Tab-separated table of C-alpha atoms in Angstrom:
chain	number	residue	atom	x	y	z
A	583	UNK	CA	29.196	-57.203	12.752
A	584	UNK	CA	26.449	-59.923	13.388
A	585	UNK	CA	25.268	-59.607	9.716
A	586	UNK	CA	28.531	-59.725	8.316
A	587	UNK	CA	29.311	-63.089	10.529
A	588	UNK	CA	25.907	-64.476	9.509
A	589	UNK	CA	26.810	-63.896	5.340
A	590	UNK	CA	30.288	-65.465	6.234
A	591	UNK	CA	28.731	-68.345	8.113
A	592	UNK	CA	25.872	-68.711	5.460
A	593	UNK	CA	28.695	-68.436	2.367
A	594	UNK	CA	30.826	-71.136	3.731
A	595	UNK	CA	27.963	-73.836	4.296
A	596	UNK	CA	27.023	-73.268	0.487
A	597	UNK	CA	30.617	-73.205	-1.114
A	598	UNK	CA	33.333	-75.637	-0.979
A	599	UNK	CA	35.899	-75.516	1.734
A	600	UNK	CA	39.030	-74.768	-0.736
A	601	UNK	CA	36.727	-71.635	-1.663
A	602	UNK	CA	36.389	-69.939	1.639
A	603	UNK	CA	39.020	-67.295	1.334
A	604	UNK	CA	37.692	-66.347	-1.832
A	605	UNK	CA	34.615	-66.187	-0.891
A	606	UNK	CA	35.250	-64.601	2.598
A	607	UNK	CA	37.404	-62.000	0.789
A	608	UNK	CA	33.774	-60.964	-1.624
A	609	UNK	CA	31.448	-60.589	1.731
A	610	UNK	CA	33.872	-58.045	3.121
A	611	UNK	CA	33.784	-56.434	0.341
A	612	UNK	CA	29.983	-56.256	-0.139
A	613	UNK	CA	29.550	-55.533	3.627
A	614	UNK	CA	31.990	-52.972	2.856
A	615	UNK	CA	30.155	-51.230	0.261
A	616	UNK	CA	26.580	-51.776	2.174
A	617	UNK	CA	28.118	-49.613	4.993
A	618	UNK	CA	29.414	-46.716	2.592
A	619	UNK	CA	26.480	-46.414	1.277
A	620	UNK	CA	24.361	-46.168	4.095
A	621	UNK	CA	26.853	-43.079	5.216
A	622	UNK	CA	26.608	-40.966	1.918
A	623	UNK	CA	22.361	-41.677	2.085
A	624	UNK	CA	22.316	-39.834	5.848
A	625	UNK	CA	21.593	-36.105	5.112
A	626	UNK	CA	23.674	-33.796	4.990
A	627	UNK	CA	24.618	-31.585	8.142
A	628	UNK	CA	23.362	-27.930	7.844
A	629	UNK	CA	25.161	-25.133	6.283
A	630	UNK	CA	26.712	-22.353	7.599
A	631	UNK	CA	25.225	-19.170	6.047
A	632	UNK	CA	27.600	-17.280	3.708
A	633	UNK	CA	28.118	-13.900	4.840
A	634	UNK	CA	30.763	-13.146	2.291
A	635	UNK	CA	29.004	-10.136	0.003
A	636	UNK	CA	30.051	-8.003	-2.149
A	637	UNK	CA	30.757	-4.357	-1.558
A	638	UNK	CA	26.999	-2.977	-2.299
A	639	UNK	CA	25.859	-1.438	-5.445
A	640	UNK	CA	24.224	1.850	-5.484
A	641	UNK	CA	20.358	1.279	-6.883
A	642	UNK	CA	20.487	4.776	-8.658
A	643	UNK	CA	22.843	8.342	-9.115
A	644	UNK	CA	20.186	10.289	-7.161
A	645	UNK	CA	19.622	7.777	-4.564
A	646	UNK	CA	22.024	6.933	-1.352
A	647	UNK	CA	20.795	3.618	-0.527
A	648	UNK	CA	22.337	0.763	-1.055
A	649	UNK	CA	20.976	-2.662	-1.849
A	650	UNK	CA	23.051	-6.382	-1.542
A	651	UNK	CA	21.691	-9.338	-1.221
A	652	UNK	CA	22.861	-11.770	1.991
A	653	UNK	CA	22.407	-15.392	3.434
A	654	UNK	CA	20.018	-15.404	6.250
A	655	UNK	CA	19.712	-18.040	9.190
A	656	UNK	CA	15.500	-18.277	8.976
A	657	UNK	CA	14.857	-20.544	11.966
A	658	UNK	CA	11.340	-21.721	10.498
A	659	UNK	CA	10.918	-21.912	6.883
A	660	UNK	CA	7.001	-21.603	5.447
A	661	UNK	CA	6.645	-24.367	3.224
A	662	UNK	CA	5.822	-23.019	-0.199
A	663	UNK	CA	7.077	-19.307	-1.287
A	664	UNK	CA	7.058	-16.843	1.535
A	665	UNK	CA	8.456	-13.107	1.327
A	666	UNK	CA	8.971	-11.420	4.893
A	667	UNK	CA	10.050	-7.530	5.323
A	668	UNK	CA	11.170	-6.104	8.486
A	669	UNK	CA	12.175	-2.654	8.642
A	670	UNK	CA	15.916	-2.776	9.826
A	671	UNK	CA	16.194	1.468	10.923
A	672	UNK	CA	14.913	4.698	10.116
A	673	UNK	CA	16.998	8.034	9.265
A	674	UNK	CA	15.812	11.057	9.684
A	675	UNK	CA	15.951	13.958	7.197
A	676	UNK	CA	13.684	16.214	7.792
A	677	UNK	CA	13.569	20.272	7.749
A	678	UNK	CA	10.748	22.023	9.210
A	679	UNK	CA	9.058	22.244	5.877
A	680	UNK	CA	9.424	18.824	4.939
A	681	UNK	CA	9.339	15.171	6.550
A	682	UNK	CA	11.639	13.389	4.581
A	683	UNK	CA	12.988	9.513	6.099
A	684	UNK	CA	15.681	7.035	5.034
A	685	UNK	CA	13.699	3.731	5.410
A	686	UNK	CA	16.544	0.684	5.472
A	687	UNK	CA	14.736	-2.768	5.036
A	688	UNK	CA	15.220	-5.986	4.288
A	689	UNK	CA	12.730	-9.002	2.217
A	690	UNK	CA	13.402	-11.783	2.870
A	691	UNK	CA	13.009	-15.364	1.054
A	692	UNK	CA	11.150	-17.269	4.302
A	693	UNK	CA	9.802	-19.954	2.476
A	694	UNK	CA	10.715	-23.282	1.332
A	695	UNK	CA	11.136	-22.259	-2.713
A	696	UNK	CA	12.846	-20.022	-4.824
A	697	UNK	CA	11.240	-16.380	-5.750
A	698	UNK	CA	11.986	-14.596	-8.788
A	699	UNK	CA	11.385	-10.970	-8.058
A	700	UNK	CA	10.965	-9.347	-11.026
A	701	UNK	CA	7.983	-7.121	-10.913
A	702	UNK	CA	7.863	-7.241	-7.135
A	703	UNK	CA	6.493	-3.591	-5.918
A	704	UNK	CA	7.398	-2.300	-2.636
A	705	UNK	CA	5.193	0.228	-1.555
A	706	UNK	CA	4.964	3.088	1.715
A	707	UNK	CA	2.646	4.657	3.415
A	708	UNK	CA	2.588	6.769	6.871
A	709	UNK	CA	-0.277	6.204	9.198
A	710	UNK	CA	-2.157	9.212	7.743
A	711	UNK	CA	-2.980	7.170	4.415
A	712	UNK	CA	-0.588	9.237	2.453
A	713	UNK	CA	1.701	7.149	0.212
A	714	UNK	CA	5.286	7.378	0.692
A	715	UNK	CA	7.750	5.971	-1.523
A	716	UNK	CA	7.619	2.782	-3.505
A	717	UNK	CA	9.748	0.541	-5.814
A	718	UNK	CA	9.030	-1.885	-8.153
A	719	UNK	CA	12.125	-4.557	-9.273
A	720	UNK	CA	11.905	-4.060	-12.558
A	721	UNK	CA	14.517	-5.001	-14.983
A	722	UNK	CA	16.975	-2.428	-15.187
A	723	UNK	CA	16.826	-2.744	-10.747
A	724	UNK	CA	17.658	-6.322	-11.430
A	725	UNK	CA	20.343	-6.283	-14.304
A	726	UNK	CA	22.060	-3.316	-12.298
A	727	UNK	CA	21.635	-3.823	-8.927
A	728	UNK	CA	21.577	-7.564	-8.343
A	729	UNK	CA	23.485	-8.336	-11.638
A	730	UNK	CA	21.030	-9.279	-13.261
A	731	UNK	CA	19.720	-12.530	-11.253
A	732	UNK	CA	16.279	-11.481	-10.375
A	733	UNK	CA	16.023	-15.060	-7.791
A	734	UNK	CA	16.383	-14.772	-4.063
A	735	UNK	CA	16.863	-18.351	-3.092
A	736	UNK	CA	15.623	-19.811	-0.260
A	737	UNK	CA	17.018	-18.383	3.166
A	738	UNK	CA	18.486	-15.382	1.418
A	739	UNK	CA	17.508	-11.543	1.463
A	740	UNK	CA	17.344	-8.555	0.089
A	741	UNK	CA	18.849	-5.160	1.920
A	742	UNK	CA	18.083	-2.611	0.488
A	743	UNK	CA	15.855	1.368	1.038
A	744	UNK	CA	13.427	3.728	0.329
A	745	UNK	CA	12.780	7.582	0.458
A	746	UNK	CA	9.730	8.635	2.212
A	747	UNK	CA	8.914	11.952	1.786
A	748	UNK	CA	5.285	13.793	3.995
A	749	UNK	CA	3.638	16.906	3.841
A	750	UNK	CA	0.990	15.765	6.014
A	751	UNK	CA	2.998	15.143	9.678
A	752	UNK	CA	2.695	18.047	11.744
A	753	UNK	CA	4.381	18.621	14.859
A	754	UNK	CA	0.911	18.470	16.755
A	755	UNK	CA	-0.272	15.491	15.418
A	756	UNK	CA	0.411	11.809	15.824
A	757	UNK	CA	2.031	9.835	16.891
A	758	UNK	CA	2.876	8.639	13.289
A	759	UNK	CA	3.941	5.261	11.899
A	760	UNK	CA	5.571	4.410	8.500
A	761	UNK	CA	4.022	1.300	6.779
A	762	UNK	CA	5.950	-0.743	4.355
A	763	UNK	CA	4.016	-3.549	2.038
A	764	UNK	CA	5.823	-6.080	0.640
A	765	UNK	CA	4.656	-7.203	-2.795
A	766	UNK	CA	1.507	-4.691	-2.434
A	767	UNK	CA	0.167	-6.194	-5.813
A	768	UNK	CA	0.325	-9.461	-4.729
A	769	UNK	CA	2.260	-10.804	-8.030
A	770	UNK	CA	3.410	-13.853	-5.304
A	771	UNK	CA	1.098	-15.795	-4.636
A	772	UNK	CA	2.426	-16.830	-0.833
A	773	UNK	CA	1.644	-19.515	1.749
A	774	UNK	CA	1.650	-16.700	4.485
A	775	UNK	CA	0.502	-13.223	3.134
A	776	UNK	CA	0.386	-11.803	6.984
A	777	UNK	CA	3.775	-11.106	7.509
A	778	UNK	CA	4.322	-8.461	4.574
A	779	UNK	CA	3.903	-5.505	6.352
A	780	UNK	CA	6.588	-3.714	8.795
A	781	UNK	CA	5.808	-0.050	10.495
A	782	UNK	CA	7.807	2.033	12.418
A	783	UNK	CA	7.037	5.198	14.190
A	784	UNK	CA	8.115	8.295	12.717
A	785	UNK	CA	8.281	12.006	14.126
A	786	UNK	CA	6.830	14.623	12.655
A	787	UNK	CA	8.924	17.783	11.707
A	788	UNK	CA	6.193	20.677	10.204
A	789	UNK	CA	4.613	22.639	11.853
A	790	UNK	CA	0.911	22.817	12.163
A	791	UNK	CA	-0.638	25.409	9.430
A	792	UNK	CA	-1.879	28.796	11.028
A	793	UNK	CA	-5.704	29.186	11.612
A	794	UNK	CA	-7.125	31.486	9.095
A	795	UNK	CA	-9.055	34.634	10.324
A	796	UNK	CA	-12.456	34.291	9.980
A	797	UNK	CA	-13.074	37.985	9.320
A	798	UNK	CA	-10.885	37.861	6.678
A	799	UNK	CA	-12.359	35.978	3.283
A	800	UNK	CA	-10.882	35.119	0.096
A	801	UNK	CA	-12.701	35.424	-2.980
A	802	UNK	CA	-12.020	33.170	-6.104
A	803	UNK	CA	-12.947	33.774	-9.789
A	804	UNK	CA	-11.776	32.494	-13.130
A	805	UNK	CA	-9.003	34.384	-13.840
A	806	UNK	CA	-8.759	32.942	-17.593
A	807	UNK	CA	-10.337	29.505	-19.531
A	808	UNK	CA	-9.741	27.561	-22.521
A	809	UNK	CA	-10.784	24.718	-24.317
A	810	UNK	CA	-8.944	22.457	-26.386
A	811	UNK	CA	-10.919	19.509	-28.473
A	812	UNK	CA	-9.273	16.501	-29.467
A	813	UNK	CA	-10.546	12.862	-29.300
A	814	UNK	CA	-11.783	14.796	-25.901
A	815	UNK	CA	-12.777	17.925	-24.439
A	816	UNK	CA	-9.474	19.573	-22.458
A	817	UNK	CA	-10.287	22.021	-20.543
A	818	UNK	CA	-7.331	24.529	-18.781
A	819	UNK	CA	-8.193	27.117	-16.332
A	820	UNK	CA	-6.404	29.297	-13.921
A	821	UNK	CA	-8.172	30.730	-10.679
A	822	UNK	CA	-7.149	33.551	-8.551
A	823	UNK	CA	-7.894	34.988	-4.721
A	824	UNK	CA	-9.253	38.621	-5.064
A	825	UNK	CA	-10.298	38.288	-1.673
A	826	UNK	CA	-8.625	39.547	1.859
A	827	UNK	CA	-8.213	36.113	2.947
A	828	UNK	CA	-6.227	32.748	2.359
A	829	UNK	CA	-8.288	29.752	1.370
A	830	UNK	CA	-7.175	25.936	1.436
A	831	UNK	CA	-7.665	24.845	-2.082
A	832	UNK	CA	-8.070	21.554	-1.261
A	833	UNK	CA	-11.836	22.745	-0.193
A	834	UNK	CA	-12.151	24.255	-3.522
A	835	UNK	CA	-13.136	22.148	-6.881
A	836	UNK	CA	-14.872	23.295	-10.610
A	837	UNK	CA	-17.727	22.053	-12.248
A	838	UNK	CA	-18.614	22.709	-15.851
A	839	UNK	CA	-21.689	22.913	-17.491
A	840	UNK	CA	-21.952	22.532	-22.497
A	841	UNK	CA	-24.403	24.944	-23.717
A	842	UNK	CA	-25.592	25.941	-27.102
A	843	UNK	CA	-24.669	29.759	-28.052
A	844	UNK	CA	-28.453	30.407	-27.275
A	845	UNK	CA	-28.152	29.109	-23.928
A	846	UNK	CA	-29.972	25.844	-24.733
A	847	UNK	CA	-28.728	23.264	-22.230
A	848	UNK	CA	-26.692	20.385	-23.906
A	849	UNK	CA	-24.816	18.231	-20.928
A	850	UNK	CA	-22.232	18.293	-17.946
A	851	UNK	CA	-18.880	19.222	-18.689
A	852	UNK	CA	-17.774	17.521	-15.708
A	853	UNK	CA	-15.640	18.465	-12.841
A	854	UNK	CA	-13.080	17.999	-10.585
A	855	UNK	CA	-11.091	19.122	-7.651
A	856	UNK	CA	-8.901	22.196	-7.614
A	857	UNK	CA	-6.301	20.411	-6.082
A	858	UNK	CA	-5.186	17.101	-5.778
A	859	UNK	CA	-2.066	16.617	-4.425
A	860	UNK	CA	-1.213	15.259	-0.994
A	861	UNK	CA	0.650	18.624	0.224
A	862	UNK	CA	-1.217	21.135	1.694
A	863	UNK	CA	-1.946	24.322	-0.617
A	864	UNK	CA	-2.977	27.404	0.733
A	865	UNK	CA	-3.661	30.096	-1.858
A	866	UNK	CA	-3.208	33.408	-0.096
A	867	UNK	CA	-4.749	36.829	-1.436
A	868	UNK	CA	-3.336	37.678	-5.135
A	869	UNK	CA	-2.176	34.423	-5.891
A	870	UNK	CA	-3.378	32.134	-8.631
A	871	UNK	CA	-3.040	28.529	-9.137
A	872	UNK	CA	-3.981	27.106	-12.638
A	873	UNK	CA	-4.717	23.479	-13.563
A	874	UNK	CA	-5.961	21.448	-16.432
A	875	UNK	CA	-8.666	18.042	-16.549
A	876	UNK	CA	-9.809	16.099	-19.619
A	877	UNK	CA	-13.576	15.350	-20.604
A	878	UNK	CA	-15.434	13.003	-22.659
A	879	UNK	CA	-18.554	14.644	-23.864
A	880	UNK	CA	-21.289	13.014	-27.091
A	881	UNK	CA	-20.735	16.769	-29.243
A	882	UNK	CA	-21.499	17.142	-32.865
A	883	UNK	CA	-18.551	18.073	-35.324
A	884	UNK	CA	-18.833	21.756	-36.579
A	885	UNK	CA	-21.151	22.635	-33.916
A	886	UNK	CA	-20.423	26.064	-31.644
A	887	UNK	CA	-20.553	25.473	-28.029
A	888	UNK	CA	-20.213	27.451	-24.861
A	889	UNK	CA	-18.620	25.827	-22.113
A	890	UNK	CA	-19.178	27.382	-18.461
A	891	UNK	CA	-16.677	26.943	-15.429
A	892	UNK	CA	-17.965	27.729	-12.331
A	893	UNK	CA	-15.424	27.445	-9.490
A	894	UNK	CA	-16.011	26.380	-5.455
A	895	UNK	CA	-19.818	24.662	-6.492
A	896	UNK	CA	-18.660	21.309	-4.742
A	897	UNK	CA	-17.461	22.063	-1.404
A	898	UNK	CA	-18.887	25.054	0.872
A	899	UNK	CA	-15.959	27.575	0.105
A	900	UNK	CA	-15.990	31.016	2.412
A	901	UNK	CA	-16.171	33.796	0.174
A	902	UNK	CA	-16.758	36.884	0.083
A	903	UNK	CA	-18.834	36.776	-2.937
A	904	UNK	CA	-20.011	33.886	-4.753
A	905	UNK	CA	-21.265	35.920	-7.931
A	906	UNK	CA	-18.267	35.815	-9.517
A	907	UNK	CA	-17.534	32.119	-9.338
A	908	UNK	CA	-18.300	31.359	-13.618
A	909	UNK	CA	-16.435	32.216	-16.667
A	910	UNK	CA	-17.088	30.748	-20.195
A	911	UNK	CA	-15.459	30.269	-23.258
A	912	UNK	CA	-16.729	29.273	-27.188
A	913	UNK	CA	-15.522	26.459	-28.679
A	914	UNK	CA	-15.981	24.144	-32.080
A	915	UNK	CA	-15.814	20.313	-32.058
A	916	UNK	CA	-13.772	19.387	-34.850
């Protein structure tokens, strides 16, 4: 009020007496308006977050989880763009022959600017090193899922799952954690890149494989071989146990070797291993297991060739004979 009496007092010592009302009338006003303003300039009072979402929409046919996005209370925001996953709970699936987990989770939008998530991968892993589902928001994710707005605005989040399926838990082992990565490609480029990672533990449901016999060894030979030549050499093969024993494949691998028909040596033929996969693979007597592996080789066109497989010349495989290991095949690059 002291302002407002000193532009009254200050008004009526520079206009004429008659004036006053008038002029009285115009400070009120202006005093008026001062004060108004000063109210709509004070900022604004914080929002409640909305927690009205929509029923969620499935992300595929095959899958059961269910993604939505939701307003989230973040008590400290990260200036710049900050993504945050926490893993919200864990379902169990598994069978005795497989370790398969519901992981629920949510990423959330902890920083102080809009992300658009498009191209975003989410990836698992368990504790072992095995990878274990993974998601990228690609288009058709976003134009399905979140109706097609790809941006989670600042304070908001994104519920949603993944299917994380091991063949490498065993009952014996552990204990065992699942690992989820936010952004594991790093398309964001964050103000805090430490808080992208969640784990949980997990329990493991197979169990442990059976110790071989010692006494009794497998034996593995070529059981057929071609080759294929396109832009590259493609080789296909198919090995079998002849032996008494089982044998882990994954301690088995091939090596080739390009000769002339006169055995004249002419380069590697490269090599790889038997099996790749992350499940175990036992191959037990009688059984085969065939595979396939490309490689680049300098030939020259209409020249015959011989190329040699020779199967367990990597890793120190138990046979029970080792002279029966090679088969070859002719061949002509186009």
């Amino acid at each position: 009020m002291k302002p407002l009496f000193n532009l009254l007092t200050a008004t009526g010592m520079i206009y004429p007496l008659n004036n006053r009302a008038t002029v009285i009338m115009l400070a009120i006003i202006l005093a008026t308006t001062t004060i108004c303003r000063a109210q709509i300039q004070e900022p604004p009072k914080p929002k409640t977050p909305n927690t009205q979402i929509k029923d969620p929409i499935p992300v595929s046919s095959n899958d059961i989880l269910n993604a939505k996005k939701v307003s989230v209370n973040v008590p400290r925001l990260v200036r710049g763009k900050d993504l945050r996953v926490v893993i919200d709970n864990v379902t169990d699936n598994s069978t005795n022959s497989t370790n398969q987990y519901t992981v629920k989770y949510t990423l959330i939008n902890s920083g102080t600017e809009d992300i658009d998530i498009t191209g975003v991968a989410m990836q698992g892993k368990f504790s072992t090193g095995q990878a274990a589902g993974g998601t990228t928001f690609g288009a058709q994710f976003i134009a399905s899922v979140l109706n097609g707005d790809p941006i989670l605005r600042v304070g908001e989040s994104l519920q949603t799952g993944i299917l994380a399926t091991g063949y490498e838990l065993y009952t014996n082992g552990g204990p065992y954690k699942y690992i989820l990565t936010a952004d594991a490609t790093n398309k964001i480029a964050e103000a805090n890149e430490n808080n992208n990672t969640a784990e949980v533990q997990v329990t493991a449901h197979i169990p442990p494989p059976a110790a071989p016999d010692p006494a009794l060894k497998p034996d593995l030979i070529i059981a057929s071989l071609s080759v294929n030549y396109t832009d590259k050499l493609n080789i296909s093969y198919t090995i079998k146990n002849i032996g008494q024993g089982a044998i882990d494949l994954k301690k088995a691998s091939v090596s080739g070797t390009i000769e002339k028909p006169n055995n004249i040596y002419v380069g590697g033929g490269c090599g790889f291993p038997v099996y790749m996969l992350l499940a175990p693979k036992s191959l037990a007597p009688g059984e085969s297991y065939s595979s396939s592996f490309p490689c680049s080789s300098d030939l020259i066109s209409g020249q015959q060739y011989v190329y040699i497989l020779t199967v367990g010349s990597t890793y120190e495989v138990p046979e029970s004979s080792t002279a029966n290991n090679a088969a070859s095949v002719q061949f002509t690059k186009p």
